[in-house]
mmCIF file of C-alpha atoms in Angstrom:
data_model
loop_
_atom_site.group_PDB
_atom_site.id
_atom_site.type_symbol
_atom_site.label_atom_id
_atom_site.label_comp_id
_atom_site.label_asym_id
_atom_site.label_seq_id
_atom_site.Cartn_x
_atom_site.Cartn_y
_atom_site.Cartn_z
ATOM 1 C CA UNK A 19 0.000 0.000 0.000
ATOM 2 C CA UNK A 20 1.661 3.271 -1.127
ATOM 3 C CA UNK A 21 0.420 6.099 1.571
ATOM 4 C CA UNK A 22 2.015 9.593 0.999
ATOM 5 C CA UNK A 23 2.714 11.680 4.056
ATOM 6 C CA UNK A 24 4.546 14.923 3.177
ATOM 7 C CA UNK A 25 7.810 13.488 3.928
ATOM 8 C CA UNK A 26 7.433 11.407 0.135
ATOM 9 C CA UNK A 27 10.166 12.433 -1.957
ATOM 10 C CA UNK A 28 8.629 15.093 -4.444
ATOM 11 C CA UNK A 29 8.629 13.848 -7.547
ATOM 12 C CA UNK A 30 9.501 16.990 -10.185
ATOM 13 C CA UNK A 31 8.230 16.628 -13.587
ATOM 14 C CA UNK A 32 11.193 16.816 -16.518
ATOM 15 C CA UNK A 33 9.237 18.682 -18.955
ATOM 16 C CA UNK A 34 5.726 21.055 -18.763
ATOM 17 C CA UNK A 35 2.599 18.854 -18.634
ATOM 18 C CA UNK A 36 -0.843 19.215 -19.195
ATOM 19 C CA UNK A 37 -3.933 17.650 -18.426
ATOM 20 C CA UNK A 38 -7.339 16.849 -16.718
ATOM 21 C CA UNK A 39 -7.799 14.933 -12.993
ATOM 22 C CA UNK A 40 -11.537 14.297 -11.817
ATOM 23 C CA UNK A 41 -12.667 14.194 -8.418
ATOM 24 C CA UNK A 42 -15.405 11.575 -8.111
ATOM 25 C CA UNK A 43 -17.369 10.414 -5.253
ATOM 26 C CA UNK A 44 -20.174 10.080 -3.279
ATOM 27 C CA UNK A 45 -22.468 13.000 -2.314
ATOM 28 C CA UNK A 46 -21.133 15.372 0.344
ATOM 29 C CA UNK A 47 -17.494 13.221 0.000
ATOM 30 C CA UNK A 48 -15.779 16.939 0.036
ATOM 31 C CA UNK A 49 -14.988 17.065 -3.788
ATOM 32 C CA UNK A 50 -15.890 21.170 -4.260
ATOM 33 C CA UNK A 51 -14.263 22.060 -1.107
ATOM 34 C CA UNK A 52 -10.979 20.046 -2.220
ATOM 35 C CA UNK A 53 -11.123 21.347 -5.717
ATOM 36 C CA UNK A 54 -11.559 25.038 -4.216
ATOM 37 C CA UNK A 55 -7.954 24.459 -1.980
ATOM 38 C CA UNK A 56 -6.135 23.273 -4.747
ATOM 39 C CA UNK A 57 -7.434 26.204 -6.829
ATOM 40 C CA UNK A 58 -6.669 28.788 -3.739
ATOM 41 C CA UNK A 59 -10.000 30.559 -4.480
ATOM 42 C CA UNK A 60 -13.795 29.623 -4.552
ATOM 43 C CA UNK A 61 -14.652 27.891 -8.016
ATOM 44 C CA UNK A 62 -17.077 25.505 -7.084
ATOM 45 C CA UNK A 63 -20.106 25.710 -4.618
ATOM 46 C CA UNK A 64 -19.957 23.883 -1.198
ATOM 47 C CA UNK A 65 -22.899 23.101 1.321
ATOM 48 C CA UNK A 66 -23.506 20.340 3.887
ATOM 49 C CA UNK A 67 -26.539 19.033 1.222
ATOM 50 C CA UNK A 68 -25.862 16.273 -0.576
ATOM 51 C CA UNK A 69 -26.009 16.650 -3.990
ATOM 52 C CA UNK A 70 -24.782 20.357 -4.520
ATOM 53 C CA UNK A 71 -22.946 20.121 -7.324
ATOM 54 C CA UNK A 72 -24.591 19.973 -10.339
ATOM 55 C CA UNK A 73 -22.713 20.805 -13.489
ATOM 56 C CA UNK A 74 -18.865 19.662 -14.108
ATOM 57 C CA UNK A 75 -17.027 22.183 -12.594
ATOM 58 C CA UNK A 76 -13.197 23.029 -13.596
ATOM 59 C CA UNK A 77 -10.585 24.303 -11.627
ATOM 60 C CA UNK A 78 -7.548 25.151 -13.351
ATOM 61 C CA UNK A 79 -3.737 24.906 -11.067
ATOM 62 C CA UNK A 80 -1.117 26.589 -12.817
ATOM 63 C CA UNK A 81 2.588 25.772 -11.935
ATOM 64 C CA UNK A 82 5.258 26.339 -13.346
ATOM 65 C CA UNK A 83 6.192 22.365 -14.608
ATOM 66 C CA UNK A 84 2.371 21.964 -15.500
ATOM 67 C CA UNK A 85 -1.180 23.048 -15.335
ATOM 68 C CA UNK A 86 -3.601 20.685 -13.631
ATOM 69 C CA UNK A 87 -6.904 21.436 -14.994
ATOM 70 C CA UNK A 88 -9.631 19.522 -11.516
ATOM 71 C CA UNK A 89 -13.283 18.676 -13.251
ATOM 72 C CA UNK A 90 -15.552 18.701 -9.747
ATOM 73 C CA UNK A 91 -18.593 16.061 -10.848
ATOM 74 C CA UNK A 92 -21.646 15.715 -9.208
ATOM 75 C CA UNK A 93 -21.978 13.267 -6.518
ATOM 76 C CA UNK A 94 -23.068 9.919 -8.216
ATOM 77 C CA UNK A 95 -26.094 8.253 -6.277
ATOM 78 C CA UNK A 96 -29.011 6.265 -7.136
ATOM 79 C CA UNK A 97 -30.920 8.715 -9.278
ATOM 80 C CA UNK A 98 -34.946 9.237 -7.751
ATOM 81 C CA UNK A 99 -35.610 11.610 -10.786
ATOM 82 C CA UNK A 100 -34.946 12.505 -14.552
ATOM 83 C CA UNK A 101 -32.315 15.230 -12.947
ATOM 84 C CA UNK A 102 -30.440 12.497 -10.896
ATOM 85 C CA UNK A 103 -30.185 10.872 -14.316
ATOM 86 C CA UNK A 104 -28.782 13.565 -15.741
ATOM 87 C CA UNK A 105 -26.691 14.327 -13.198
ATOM 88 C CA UNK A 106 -25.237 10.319 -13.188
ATOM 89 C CA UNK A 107 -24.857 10.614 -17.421
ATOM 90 C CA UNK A 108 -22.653 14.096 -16.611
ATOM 91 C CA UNK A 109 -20.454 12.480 -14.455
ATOM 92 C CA UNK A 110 -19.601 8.832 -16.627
ATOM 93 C CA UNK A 111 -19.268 11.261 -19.324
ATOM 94 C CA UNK A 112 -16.449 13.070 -17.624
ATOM 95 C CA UNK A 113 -14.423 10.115 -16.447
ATOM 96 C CA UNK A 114 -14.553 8.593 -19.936
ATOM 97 C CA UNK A 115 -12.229 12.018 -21.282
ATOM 98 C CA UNK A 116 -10.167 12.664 -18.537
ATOM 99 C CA UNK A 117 -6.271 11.826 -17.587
ATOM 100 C CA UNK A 118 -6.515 10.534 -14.130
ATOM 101 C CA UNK A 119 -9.521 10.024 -11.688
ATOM 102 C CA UNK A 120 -9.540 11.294 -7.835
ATOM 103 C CA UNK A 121 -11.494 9.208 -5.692
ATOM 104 C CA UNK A 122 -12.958 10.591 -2.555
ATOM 105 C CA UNK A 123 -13.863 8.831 0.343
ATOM 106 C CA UNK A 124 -14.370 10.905 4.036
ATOM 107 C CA UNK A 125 -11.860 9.855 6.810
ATOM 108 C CA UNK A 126 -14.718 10.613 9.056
ATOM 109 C CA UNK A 127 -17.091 7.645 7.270
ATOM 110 C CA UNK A 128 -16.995 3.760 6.888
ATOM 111 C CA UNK A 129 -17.125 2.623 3.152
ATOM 112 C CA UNK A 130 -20.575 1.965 2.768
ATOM 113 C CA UNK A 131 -22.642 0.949 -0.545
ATOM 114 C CA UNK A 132 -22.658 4.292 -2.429
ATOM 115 C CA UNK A 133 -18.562 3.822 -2.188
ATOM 116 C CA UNK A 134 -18.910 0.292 -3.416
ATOM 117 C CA UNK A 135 -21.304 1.325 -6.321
ATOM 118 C CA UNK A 136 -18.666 4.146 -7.523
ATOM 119 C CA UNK A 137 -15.624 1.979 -7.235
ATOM 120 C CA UNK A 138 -17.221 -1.023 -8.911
ATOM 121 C CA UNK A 139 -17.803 1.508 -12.164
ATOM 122 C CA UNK A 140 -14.448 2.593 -11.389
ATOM 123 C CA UNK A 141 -12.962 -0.866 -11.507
ATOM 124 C CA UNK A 142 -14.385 -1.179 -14.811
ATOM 125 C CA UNK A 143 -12.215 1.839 -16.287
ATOM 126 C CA UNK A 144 -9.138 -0.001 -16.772
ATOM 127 C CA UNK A 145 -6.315 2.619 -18.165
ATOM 128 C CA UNK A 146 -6.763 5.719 -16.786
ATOM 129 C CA UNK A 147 -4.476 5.887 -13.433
ATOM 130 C CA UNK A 148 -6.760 6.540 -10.118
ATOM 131 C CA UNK A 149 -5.857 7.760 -6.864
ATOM 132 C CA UNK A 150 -7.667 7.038 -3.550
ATOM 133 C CA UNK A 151 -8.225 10.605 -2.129
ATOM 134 C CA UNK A 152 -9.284 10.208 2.084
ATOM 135 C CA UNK A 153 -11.019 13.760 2.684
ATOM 136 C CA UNK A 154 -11.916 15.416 5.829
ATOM 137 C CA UNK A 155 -8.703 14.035 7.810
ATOM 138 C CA UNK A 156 -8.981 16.788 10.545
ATOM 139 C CA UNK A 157 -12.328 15.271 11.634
ATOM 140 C CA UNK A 158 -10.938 12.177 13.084
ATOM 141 C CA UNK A 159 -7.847 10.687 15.025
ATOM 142 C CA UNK A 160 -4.480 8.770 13.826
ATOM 143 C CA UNK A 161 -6.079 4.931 14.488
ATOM 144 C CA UNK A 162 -9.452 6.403 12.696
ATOM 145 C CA UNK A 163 -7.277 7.136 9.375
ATOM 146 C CA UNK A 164 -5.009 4.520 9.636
ATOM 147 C CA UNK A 165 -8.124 2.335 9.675
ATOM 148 C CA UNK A 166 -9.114 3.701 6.586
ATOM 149 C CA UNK A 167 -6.553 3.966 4.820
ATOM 150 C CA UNK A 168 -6.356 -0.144 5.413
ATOM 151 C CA UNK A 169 -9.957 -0.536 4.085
ATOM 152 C CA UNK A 170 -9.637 1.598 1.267
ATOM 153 C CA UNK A 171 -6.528 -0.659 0.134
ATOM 154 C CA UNK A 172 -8.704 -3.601 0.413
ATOM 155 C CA UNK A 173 -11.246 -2.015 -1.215
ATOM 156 C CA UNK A 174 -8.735 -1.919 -4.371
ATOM 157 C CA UNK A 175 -7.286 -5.445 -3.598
ATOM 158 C CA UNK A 176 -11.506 -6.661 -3.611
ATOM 159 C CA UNK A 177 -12.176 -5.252 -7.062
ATOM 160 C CA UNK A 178 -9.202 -5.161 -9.023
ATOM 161 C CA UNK A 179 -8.117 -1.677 -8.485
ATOM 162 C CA UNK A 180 -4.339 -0.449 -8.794
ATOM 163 C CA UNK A 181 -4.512 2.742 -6.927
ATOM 164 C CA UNK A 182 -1.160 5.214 -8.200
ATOM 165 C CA UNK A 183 -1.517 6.776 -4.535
ATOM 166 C CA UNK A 184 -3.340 7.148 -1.228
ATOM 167 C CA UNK A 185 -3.382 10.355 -0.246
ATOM 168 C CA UNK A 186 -4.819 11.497 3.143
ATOM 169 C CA UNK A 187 -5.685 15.089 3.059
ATOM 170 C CA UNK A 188 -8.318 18.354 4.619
ATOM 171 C CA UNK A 189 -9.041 20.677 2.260
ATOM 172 C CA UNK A 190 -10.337 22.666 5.500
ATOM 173 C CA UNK A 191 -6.821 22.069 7.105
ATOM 174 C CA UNK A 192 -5.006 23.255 4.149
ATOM 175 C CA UNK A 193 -3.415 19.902 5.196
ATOM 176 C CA UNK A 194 -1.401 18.185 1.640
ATOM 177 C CA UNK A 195 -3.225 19.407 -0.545
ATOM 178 C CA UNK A 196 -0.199 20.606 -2.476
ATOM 179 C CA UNK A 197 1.166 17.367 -1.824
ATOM 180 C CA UNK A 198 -1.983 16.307 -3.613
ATOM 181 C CA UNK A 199 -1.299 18.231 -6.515
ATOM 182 C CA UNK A 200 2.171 17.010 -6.637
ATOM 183 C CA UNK A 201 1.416 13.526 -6.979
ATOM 184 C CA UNK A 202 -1.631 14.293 -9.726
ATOM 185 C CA UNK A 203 0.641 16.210 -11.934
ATOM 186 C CA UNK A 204 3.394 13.220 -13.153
ATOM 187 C CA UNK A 205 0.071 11.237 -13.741
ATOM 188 C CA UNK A 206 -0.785 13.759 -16.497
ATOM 189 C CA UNK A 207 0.376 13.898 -20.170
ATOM 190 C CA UNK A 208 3.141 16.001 -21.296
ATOM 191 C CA UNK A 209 2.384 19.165 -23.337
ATOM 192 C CA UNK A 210 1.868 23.154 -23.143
ATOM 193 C CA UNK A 211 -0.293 24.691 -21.088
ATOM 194 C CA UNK A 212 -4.154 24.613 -21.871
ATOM 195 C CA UNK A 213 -5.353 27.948 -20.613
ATOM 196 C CA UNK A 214 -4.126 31.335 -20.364
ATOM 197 C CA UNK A 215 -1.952 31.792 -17.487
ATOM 198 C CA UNK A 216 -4.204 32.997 -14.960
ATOM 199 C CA UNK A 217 -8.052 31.569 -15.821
ATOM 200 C CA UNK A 218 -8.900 30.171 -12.918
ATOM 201 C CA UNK A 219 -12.273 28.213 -14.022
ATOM 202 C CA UNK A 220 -13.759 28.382 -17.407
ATOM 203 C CA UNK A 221 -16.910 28.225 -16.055
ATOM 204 C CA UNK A 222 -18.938 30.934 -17.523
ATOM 205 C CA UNK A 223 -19.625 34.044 -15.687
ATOM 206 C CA UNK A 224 -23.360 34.170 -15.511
ATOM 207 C CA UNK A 225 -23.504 30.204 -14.316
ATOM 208 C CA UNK A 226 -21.146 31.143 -11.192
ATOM 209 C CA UNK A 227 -22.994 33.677 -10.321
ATOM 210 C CA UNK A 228 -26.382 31.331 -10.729
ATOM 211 C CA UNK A 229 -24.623 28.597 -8.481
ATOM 212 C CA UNK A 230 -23.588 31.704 -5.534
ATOM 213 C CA UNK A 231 -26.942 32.273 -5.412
ATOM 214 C CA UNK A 232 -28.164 29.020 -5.197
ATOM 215 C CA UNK A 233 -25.634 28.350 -2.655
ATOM 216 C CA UNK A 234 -26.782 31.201 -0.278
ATOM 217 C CA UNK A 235 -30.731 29.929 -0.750
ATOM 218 C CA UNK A 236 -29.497 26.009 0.434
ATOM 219 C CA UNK A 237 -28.312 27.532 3.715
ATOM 220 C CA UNK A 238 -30.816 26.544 6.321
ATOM 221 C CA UNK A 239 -33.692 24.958 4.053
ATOM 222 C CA UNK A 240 -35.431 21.606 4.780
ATOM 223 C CA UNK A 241 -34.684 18.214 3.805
ATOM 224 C CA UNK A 242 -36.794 18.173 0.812
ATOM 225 C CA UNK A 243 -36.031 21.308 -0.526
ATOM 226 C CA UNK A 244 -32.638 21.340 -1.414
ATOM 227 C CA UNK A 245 -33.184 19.502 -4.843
ATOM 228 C CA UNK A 246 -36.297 21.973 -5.450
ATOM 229 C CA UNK A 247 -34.418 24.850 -5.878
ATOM 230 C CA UNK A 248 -32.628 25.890 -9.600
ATOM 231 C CA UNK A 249 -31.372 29.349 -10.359
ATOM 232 C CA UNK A 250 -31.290 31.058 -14.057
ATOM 233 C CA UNK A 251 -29.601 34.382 -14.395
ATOM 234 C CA UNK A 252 -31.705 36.297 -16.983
ATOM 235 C CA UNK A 253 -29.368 39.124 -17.296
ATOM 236 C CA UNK A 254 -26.440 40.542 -16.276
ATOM 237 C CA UNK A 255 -25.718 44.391 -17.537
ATOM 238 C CA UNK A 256 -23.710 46.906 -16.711
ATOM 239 C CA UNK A 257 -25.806 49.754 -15.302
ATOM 240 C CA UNK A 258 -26.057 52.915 -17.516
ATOM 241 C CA UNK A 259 -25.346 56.494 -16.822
ATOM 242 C CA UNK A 260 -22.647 55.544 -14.084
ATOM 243 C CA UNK A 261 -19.170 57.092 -13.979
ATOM 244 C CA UNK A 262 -16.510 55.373 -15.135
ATOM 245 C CA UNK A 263 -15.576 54.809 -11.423
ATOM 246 C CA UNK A 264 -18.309 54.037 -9.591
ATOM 247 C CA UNK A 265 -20.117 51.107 -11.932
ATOM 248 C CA UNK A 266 -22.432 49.192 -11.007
ATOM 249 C CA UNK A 267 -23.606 45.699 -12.979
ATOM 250 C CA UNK A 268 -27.329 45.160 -12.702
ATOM 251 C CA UNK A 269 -27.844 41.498 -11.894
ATOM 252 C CA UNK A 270 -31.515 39.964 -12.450
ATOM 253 C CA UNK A 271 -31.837 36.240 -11.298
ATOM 254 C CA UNK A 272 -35.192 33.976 -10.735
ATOM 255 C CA UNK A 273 -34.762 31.411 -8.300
ATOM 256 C CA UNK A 274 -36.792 28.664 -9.055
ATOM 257 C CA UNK A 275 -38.753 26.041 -6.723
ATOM 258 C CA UNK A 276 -41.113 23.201 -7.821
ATOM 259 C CA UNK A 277 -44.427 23.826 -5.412
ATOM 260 C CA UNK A 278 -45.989 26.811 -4.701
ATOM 261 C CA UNK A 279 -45.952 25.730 -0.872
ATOM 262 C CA UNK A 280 -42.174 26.191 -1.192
ATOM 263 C CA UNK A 281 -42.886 29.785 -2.006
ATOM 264 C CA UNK A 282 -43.163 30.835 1.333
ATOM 265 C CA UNK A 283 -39.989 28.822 2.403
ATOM 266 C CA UNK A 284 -37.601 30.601 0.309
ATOM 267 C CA UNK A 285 -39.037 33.897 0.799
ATOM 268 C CA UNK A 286 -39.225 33.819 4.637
ATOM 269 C CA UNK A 287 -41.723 36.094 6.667
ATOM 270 C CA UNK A 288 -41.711 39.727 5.565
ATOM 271 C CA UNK A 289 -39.397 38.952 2.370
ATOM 272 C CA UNK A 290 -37.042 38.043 5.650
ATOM 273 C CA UNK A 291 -34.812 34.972 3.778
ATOM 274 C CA UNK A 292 -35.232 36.070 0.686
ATOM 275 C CA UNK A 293 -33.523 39.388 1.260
ATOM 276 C CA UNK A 294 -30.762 37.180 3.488
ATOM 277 C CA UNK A 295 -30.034 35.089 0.248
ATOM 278 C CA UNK A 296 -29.611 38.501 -1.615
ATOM 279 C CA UNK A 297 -27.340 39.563 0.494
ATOM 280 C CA UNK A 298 -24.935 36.710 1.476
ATOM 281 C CA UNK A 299 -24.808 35.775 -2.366
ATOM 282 C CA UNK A 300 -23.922 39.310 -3.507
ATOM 283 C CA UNK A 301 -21.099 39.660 -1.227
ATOM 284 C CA UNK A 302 -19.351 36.726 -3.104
ATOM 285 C CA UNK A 303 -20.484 37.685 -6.309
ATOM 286 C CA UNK A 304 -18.797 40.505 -5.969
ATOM 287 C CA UNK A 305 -15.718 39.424 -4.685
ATOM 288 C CA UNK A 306 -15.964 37.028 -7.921
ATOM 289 C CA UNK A 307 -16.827 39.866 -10.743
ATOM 290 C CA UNK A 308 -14.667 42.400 -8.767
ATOM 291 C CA UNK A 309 -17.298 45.330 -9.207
ATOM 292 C CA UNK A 310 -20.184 46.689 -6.963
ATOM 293 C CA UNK A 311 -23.697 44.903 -7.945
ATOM 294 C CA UNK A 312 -27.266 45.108 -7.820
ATOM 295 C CA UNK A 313 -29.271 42.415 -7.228
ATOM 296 C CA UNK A 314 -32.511 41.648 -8.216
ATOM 297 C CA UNK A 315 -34.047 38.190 -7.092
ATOM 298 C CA UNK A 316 -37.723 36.728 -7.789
ATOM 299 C CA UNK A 317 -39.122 33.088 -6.477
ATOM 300 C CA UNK A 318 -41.142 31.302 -9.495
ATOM 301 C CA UNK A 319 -42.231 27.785 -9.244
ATOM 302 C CA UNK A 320 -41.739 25.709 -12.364
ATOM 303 C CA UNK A 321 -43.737 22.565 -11.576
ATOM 304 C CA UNK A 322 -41.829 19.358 -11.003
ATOM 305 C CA UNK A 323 -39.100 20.645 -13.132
ATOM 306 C CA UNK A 324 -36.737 17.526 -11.707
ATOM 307 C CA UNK A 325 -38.907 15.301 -13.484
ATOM 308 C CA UNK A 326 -39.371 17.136 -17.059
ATOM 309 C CA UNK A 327 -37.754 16.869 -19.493
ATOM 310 C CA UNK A 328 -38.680 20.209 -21.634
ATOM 311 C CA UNK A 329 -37.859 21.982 -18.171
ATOM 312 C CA UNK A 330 -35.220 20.672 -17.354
ATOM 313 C CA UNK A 331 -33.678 21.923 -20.712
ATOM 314 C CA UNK A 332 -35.182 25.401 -19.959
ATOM 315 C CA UNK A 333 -33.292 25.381 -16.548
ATOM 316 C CA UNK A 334 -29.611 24.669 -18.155
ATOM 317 C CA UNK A 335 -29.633 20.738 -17.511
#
């Protein structure tokens, strides 16, 4: 079993290489958080939900020996609705194009069945390289990791998988993640860089700004609602008549729920939560777009929308 602490030797690439690593796992394994670390800034949305992310997110690490270019997938589960589908097809699509596969298992949690189910499609991938990634080490003590760092080696040994590494990390911690990124980047192809020096994501503007704001309206909802809620920026336009240094970018967003009973949840008494959401989420956005913004938020209700199809298109999925 090959463990890296950061006392490994670091191994230096000879020449400049280039390529894509995937972080798969179950829902709520830490995959956005990690991928946000590795970045240094927020890319990808994080909440205690399950199920958060729902689009392929990249994260682009620029070095000067390579550029590691991180595709955050939605958590694969056992889909309830056409979304879930979706969500499932998005992320074997992504491990079918990428150079090396991250798998992400919490220090803090047994290997149950949704681990199983994901490395049993994993074993199934033969040549691209994976690596066993154990998240959320600061939750638990030494004999807790050691313990599963044993049963995620058997876990391999069971089905056939080779794993390059096993890397215990906490994104949280700041605790080797750049040793992460050390042992990714010699798994990747050589060749130039891939994106401008600099791009951070190449996630477009206007969806990043949809996900902050869905981000800020999962804080605090109930069970059920979570998977409810969609967000669609319908425009985003610089306000007129402003000088040149005081701008202002006029932001109008509908946040979307399936019921009209679920109205009154993300609204809140008074327009309370609502305005809360509007708030929290324009702070990042901001920080994000780097100019002052206006935000203008109304709840809809698109009816079942997880389940249909011609809304589900309408929605971005």
């Amino acid at each position: 079993m090959s463990v890296r602490n950061q006392s490994s030797e670091q191994s230096v690439a000879a020449s400049h290489r280039a390529g894509f690593a995937c972080f798969v796992g179950r829902p709520n394994a830490g995959k956005s958080t990690l991928t946000n670390a590795l970045v240094g800034q927020k890319v990808a949305i994080t909440s205690n939900r399950p199920q958060t992310t729902r689009h392929t997110v990249r994260g682009i690490v620029h070095r000067p020996e390579a550029q590691l270019i991180l595709v955050d997938t939605p958590g694969l589960h056992k889909p309830r609705t056409l979304l879930g589908e979706r969500l499932n097809d998005v992320v074997r699509a992504t491990w079918a194009e990428v150079d090396v596969i991250g798998f992400c298992l919490p220090a803090d949690q047994r290997i149950g069945p949704g681990d199983r189910f994901i490395a049993k499609e994993l074993a199934g991938i033969k040549k691209t390289p994976k690596v066993a990634i154990v998240t959320k080490t600061d939750l638990v003590d030494s004999k807790a990791l050691a313990e599963q760092l044993i049963a995620i080696d058997r876990l391999g040994e069971e089905l056939g998988i080779t794993w390059a590494e096993i890397v215990p990390v906490s994104a949280t911690a700041n605790k080797q993640v750049d040793l992460l990124a050390d042992l990714l980047v010699p798994l990747l192809p050589e060749g130039s860089a891939l994106y401008p020096e600099g791009d951070l994501t190449d996630e477009p503007e206007q969806v990043m700004v949809a996900e902050l704001i869905r981000e800020a309206a999962l804080e605090g909802v109930r069970d059920e609602l979570p998977h409810s809620i969609a967000v669609v920026v319908e425009e985003m336009l610089p306000r007129e008549d402003r000088p040149e240094d005081r701008p202002l970018l006029d932001i109008h967003a509908n946040v979307f729920i399936e019921r009209p009973s679920q109205k009154g949840i993300i609204i809140g008494p008074k327009g309370k939560r609502l305005k809360e959401v509007g708030i929290k989420s324009r702070k990042h956005i901001e920080a994000l777009l780097g100019t002052p913004v206006f935000l203008d938020l109304h709840v809809k209700v698109a009816k079942d929308w997880q389940r249909d199809p011609k809304q589900l298109r309408r929605l971005g999925f």
